[in-house]
XYZ file of C-alpha atoms in Angstrom:
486
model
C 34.461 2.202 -30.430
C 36.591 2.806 -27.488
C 35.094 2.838 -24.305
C 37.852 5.152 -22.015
C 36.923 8.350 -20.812
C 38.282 11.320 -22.322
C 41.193 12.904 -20.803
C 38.912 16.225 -20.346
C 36.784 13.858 -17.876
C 39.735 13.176 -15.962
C 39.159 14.651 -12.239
C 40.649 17.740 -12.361
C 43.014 18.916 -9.324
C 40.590 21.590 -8.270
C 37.991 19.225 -7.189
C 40.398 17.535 -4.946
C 39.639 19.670 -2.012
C 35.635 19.889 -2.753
C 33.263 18.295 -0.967
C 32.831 14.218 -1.148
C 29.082 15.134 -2.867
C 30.875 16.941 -5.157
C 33.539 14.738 -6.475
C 30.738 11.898 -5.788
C 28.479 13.441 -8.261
C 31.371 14.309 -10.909
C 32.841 10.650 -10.813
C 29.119 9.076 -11.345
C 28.183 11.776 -14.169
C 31.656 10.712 -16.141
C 30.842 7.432 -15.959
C 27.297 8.014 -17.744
C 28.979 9.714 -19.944
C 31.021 6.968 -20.665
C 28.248 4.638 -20.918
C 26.685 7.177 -23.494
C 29.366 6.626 -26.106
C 28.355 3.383 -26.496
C 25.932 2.783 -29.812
C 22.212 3.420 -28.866
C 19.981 0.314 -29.216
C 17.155 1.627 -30.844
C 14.307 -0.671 -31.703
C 11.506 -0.392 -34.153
C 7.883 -1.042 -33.079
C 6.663 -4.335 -35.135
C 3.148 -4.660 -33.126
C 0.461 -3.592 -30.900
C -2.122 -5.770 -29.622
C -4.476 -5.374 -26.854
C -2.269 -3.510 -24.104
C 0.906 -4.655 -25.267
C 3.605 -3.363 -27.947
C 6.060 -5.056 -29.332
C 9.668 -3.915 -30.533
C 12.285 -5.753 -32.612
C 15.912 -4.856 -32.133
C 15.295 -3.203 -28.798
C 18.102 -3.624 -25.929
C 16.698 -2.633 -22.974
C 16.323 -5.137 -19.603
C 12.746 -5.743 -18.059
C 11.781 -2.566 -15.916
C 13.617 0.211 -17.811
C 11.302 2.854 -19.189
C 11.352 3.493 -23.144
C 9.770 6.295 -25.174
C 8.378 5.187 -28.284
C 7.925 7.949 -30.877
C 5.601 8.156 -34.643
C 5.393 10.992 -36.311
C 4.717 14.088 -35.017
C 1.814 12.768 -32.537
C 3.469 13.310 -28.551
C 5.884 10.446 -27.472
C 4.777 7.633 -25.284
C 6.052 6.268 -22.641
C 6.318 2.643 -21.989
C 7.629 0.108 -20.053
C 9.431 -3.371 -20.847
C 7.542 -6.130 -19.002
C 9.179 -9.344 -20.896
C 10.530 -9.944 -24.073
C 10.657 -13.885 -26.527
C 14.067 -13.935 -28.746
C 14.630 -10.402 -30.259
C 11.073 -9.286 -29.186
C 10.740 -6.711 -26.401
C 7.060 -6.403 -24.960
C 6.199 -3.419 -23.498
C 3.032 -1.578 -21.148
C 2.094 1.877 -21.998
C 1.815 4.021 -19.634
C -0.132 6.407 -22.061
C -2.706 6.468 -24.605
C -1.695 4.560 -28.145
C -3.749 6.188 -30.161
C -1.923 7.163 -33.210
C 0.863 4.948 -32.813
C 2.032 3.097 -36.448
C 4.143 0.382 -37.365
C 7.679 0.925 -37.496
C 7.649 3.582 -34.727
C 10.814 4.318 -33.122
C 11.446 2.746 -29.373
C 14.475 3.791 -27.354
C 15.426 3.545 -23.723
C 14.496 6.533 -21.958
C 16.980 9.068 -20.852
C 18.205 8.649 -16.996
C 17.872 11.562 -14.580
C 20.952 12.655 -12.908
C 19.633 15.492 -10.310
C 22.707 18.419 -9.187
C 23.409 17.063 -5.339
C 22.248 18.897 -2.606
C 25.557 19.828 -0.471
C 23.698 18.865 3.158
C 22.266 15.366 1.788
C 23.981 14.138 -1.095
C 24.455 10.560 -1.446
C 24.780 7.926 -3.922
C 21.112 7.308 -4.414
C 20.875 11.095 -5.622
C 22.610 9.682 -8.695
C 21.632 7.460 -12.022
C 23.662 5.668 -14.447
C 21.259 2.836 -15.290
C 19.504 3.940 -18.527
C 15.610 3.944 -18.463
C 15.464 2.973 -14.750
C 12.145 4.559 -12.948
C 12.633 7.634 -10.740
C 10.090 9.298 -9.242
C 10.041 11.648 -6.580
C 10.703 11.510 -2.929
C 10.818 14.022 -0.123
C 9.214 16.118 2.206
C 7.551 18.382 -0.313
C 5.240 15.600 -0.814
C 3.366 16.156 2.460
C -0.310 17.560 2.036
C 0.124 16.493 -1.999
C -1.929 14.297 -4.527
C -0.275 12.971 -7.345
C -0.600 10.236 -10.074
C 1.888 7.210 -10.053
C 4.006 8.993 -11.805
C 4.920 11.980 -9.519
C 2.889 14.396 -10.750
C 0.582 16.569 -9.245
C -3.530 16.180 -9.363
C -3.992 19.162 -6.968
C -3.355 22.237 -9.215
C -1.102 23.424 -6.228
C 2.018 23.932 -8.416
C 5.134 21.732 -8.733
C 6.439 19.673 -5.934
C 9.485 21.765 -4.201
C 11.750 20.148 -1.253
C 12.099 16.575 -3.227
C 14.482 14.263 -4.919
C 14.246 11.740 -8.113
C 15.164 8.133 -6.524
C 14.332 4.903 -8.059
C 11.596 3.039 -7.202
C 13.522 -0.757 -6.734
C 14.785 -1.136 -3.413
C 16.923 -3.780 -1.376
C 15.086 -5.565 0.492
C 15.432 -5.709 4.219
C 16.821 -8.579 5.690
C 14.189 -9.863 7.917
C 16.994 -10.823 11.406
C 17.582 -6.422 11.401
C 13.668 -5.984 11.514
C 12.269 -5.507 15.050
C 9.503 -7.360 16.435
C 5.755 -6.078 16.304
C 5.929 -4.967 20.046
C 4.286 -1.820 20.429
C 0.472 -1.568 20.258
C -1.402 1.500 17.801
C -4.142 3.406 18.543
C -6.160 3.839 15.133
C -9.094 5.156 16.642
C -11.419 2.555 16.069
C -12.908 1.368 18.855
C -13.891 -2.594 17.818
C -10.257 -2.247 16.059
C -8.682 -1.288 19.302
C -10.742 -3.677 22.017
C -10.667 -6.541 20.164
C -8.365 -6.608 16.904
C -5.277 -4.309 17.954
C -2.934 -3.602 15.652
C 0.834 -3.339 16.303
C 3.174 -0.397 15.039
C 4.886 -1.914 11.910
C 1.817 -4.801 11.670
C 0.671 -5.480 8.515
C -3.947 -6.056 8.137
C -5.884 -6.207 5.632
C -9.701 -5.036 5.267
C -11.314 -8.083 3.278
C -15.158 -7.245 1.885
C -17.402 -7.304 -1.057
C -18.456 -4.026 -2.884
C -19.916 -1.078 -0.966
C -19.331 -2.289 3.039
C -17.606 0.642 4.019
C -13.987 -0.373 3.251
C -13.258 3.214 2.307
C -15.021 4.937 5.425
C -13.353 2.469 7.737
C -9.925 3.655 5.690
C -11.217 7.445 6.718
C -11.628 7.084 10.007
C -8.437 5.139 11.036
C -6.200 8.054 8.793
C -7.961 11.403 10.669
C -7.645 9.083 14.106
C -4.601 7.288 14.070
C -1.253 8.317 15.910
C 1.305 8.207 13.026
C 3.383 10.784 11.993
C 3.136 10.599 8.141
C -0.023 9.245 6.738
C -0.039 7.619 2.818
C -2.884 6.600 0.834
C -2.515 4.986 -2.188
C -6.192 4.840 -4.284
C -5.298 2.372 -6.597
C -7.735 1.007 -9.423
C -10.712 2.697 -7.735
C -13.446 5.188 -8.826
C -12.368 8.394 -9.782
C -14.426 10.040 -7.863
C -13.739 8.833 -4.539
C -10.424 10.240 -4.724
C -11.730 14.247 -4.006
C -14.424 12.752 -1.602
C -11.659 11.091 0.117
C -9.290 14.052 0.042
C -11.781 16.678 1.501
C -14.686 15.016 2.850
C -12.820 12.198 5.035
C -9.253 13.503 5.216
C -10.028 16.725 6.080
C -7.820 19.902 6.328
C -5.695 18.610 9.497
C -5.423 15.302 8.475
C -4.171 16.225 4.561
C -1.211 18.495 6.509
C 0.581 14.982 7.214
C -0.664 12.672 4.430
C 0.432 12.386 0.496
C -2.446 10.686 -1.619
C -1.265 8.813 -4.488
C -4.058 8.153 -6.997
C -4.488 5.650 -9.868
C -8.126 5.546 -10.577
C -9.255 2.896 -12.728
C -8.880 4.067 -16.108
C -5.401 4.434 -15.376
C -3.572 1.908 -17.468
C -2.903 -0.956 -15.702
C 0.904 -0.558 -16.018
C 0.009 2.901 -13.799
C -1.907 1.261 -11.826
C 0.652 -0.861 -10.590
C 3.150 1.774 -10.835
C 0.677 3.851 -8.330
C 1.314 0.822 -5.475
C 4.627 0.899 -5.616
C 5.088 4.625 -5.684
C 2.978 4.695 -2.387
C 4.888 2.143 -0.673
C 8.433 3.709 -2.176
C 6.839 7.205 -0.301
C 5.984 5.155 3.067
C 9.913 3.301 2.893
C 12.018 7.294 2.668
C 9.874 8.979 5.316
C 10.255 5.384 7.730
C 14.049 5.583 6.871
C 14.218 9.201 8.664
C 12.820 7.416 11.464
C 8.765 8.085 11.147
C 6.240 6.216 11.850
C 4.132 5.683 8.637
C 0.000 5.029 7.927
C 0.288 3.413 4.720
C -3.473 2.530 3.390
C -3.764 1.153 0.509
C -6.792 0.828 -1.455
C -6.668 -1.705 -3.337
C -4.614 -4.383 -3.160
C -6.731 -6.691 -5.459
C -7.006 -3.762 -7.703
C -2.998 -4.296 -7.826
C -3.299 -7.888 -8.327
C -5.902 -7.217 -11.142
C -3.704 -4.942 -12.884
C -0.660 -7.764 -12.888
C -3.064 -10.059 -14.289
C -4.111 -8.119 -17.191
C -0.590 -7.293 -18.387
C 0.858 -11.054 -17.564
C -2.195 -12.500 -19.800
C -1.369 -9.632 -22.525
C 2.189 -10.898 -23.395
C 1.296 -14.493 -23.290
C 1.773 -15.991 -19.549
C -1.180 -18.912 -18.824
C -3.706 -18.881 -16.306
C -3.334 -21.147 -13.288
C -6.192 -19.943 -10.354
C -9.478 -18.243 -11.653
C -7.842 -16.571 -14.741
C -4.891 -15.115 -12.151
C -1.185 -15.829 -13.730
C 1.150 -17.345 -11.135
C 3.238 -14.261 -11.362
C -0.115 -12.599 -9.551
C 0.739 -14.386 -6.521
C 3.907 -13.770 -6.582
C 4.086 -9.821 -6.914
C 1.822 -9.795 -3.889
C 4.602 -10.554 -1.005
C 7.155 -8.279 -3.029
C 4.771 -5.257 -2.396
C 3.452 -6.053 1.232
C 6.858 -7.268 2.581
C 8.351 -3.912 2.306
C 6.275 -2.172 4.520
C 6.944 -3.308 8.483
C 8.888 -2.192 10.968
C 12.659 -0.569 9.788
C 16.169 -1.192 10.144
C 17.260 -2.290 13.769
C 14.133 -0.208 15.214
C 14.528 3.351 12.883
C 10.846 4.075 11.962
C 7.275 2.206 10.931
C 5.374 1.404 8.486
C 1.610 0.211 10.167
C 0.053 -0.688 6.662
C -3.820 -1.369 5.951
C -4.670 -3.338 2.811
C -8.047 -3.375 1.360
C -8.934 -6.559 -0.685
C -11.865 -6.952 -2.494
C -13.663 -10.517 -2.286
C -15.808 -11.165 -5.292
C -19.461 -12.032 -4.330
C -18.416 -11.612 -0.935
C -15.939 -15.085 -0.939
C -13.217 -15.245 1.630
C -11.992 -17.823 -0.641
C -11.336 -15.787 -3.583
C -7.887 -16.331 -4.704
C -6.537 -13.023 -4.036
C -8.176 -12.643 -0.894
C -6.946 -16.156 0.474
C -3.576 -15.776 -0.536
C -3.678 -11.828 1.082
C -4.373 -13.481 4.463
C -1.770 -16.052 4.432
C 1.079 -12.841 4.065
C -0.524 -10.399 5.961
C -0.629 -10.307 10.080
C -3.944 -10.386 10.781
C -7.346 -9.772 8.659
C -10.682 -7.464 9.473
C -13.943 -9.142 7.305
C -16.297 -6.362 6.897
C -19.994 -8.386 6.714
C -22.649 -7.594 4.222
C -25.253 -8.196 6.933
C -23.944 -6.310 9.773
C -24.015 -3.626 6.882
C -27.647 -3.891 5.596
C -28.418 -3.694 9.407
C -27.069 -0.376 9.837
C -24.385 -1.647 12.060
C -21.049 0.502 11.156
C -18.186 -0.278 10.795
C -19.252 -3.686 10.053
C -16.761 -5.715 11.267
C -17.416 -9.121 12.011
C -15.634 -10.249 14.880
C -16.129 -13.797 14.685
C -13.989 -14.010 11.381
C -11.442 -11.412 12.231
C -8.519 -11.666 13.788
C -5.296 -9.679 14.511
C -2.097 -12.329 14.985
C 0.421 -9.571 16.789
C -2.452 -8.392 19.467
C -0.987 -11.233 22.079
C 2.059 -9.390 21.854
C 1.161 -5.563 22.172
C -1.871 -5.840 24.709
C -1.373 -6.770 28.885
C -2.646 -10.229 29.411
C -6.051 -8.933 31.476
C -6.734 -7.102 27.983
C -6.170 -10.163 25.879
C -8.333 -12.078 28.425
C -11.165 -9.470 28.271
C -11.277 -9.400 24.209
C -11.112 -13.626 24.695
C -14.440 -13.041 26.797
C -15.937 -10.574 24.695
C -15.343 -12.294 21.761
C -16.862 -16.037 23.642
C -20.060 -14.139 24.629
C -20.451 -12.789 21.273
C -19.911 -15.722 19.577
C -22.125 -17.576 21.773
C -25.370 -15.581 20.896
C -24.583 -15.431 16.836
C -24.753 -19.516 16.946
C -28.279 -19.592 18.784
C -29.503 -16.310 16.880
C -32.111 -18.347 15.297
C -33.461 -20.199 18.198
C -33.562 -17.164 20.248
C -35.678 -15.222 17.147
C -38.276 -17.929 16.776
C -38.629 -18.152 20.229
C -37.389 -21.772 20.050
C -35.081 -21.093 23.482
C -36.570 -21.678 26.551
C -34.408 -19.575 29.075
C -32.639 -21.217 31.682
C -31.729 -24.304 29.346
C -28.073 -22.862 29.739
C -26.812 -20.322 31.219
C -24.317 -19.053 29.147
C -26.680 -18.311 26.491
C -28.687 -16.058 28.695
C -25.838 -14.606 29.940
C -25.248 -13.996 26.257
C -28.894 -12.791 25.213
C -28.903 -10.027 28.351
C -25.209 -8.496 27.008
C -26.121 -8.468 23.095
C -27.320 -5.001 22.903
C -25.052 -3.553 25.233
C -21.772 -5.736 23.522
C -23.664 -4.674 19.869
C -23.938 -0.905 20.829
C -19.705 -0.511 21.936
C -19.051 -2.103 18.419
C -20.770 0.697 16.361
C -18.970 3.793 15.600
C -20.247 6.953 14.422
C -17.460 7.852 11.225
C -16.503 11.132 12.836
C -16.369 9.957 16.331
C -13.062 8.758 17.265
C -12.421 6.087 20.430
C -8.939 6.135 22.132
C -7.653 3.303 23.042
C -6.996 3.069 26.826
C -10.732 3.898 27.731
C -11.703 2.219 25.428
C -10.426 -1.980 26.970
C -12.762 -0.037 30.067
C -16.206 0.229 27.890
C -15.359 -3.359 26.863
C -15.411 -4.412 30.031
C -18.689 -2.841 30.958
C -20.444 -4.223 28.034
C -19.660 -7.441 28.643
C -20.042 -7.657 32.052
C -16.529 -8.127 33.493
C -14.205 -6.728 36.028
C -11.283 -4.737 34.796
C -8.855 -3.327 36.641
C -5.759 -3.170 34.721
C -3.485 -1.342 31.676
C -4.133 -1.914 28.107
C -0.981 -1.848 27.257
């Protein structure tokens, strides 16, 4: 079969004097339609089991989306993950119930969108069969919707967006600025003693139930960014309303899109819901924004790559997590950070979930060696009532030396000595073990404790600036301060 374009898809003269979009988005749509006159490789569903289908006779490269059709039951949609020989394995993104042998599976249609005159580019168009678009824009902004683009809010489609595809080049790392600007998120032990740069990438590490999600709360209503987005990924259901109206709150959902893949989601979705998030945070940083991206959960991400690499056949290497776990992990996190030669942010927060409350976890260690800096909410600061519980001693931000003045850096260095100081002797001193005046530095330590304990709680809806905020440090911990910040 011949593979030229018909003379009727020649550019006609009239189109000479249009616009570039114009004879851009003719010249792209010709060529899918000469793509399209190519034989269809249609494949035929030969298994299902567990989570994963497979085809025979299926053409289709890993990543392309695929509809797979029985019957008269609705069509679902999956993905191609891998494929052995002639086999093609595939995620659904759907439910399988009612799916047979011998079902049809075909590469999903592509979505070419009519340009927009004022913004048309080449990224508007798509000629790659079964490649993932989803949409991007400005209509997103005070939305929830499902890793798939559409809405959970029962406000009505999406207006003011555009289908782009969710793989993007990545950004080489000599036209990315340096993390030199500090961030106020509001949180005052953040701010004193952990503070976070624009375009810095943390992450909140914790067992079940710490108050990863309220600390998530408090730094999107507080935190000076112009676009905030949350990704609930692999989380309870429920959490996501909660979240939406209880700690986001009318003002704060105005400049925030919530993507949400609770955890019945397929994993595939799950997954999906990550990237979707970050692909939201990446267009609103390319208009020059500065982006909260807080994502909840990371391991929840890593959990749902491990279930689908086990399903089509790839071994186990650390604690039942495939070694293509690891590796997804710094494709996902790496493309948030500061933009292009200084155009835009992305400040991102990363929940990970330690199991039994193990900073060695797998996932957890191998978040903190590709992340720039780590918060370790404590189970005991928790059952004491002490909120946020964030235990100083194990946290660390690794940009802070660069955003803060040096008389700030020194302060936190104090703060954090005097601190320290008192949670080694805790015992002695409750026993009554210590005689005072064996040294001094412990009794300076035991007078501060209460003051330096009090300035690290935080009432949830009580937000701390950051420039008075290096003062009330100083105070508690008994030091002169006299300079900026910042």
């Amino acid at each position: 079969m011949s593979t030229e374009a018909p003379d009727l898809l020649e550019t006609p003269a009239t189109l000479a004097g249009s616009p570039p979009q114009w004879q851009d988005f003719f010249q792209r749509a010709q060529a899918r339609v000469v793509r399209s006159s190519t034989p269809e490789m249609r494949g035929t569903l030969t298994r299902l089991a567990g989570l994963v289908l497979e085809a025979s006779g299926l053409r289709a490269p890993v990543g392309s989306q695929c509809v797979v059709t029985s019957g008269k039951r609705e069509p679902v949609l999956a993905e191609v993950v891998g494929f052995a020989n002639d086999r093609a394995f595939l995620m659904p993104a759907g439910d399988v119930h009612g799916l047979s042998s011998g079902a049809s599976v075909a590469p999903a249609a592509s979505y070419v969108p009519v340009p927009s005159l004022h913004k048309a580019s080449a990224a508007d168009f798509a000629s790659d069969t079964g490649m993932l678009r989803l949409p991007l824009g400005e209509g997103l902004l005070g939305r929830v919707v499902d890793s798939q683009g559409m809405p959970l809010d029962r406000m009505g489609p999406i207006p003011n967006v555009v289908a782009r595809p969710m793989e993007r080049k990545t950004i080489n790392a000599m036209d990315r600025d340096p993390v030199r600007h500090s961030l106020d998120t509001g949180v005052r032990a953040i701010n004193a003693l952990l503070t976070v740069g624009r375009g810095q990438r943390i992450g909140l590490f914790a067992g079940s139930g710490v108050g990863k999600s309220v600390l998530l709360g408090m730094m999107a209503r507080y935190t000076q960014a112009d676009v905030i987005v949350v990704g609930l990924i692999g989380e309870r259901g429920r959490e996501v309303k909660e979240f939406i109206e209880d700690i986001l709150g009318a003002e704060g959902r105005a400049r925030s899109v919530v993507v949400a893949a609770p955890a019945d989601a397929p994993p595939l979705l799950r997954m999906q819901g990550a990237s979707y998030a970050t692909a939201i945070a990446e267009s609103f940083r390319d208009q020059g924004q500065h982006v909260l991206l807080l994502m909840d959960s990371l391991t929840r991400y890593a959990m749902a790559q491990r279930e689908i690499a086990l399903a089509i056949g790839e071994p186990p290497a650390t604690k039942g997590y495939p070694p293509s776990c690891f590796a997804k992990l710094p494709q996902l996190v790496e493309r948030s950070g500061n933009g292009l030669n200084g155009v835009g942010s992305i400040t991102a927060f990363y929940t990970v979930l330690s199991e039994g409350d193990d900073q060695q976890d797998p996932i957890a260690d191998a978040a903190r060696a590709i992340l720039d800096g780590h918060i370790v909410l404590s189970r005991t600061l928790a059952e004491a009532g002490h909120y946020p519980a964030i235990d100083i001693e194990q946290s660390a931000s690794r940009v802070m030396h660069n955003v803060v003045s040096r008389e700030h850096f020194e302060l936190a260095r104090r703060f954090r000595a005097i601190y320290s100081k008192y949670e080694k002797s805790r015992d002695l001193v409750q026993i009554g073990a210590y005689a005072p005046g064996s040294d001094p530095g412990l009794d300076e330590a035991i007078a501060l404790h209460d003051d330096m304990g009090r300035f690290l709680q935080q009432d949830m809806f009580e937000s701390a600036p950051l420039a008075p905020v290096v003062q009330q440090m100083a105070q508690a911990c008994n030091a002169a301060y006299t300079g900026n910040p910042v």
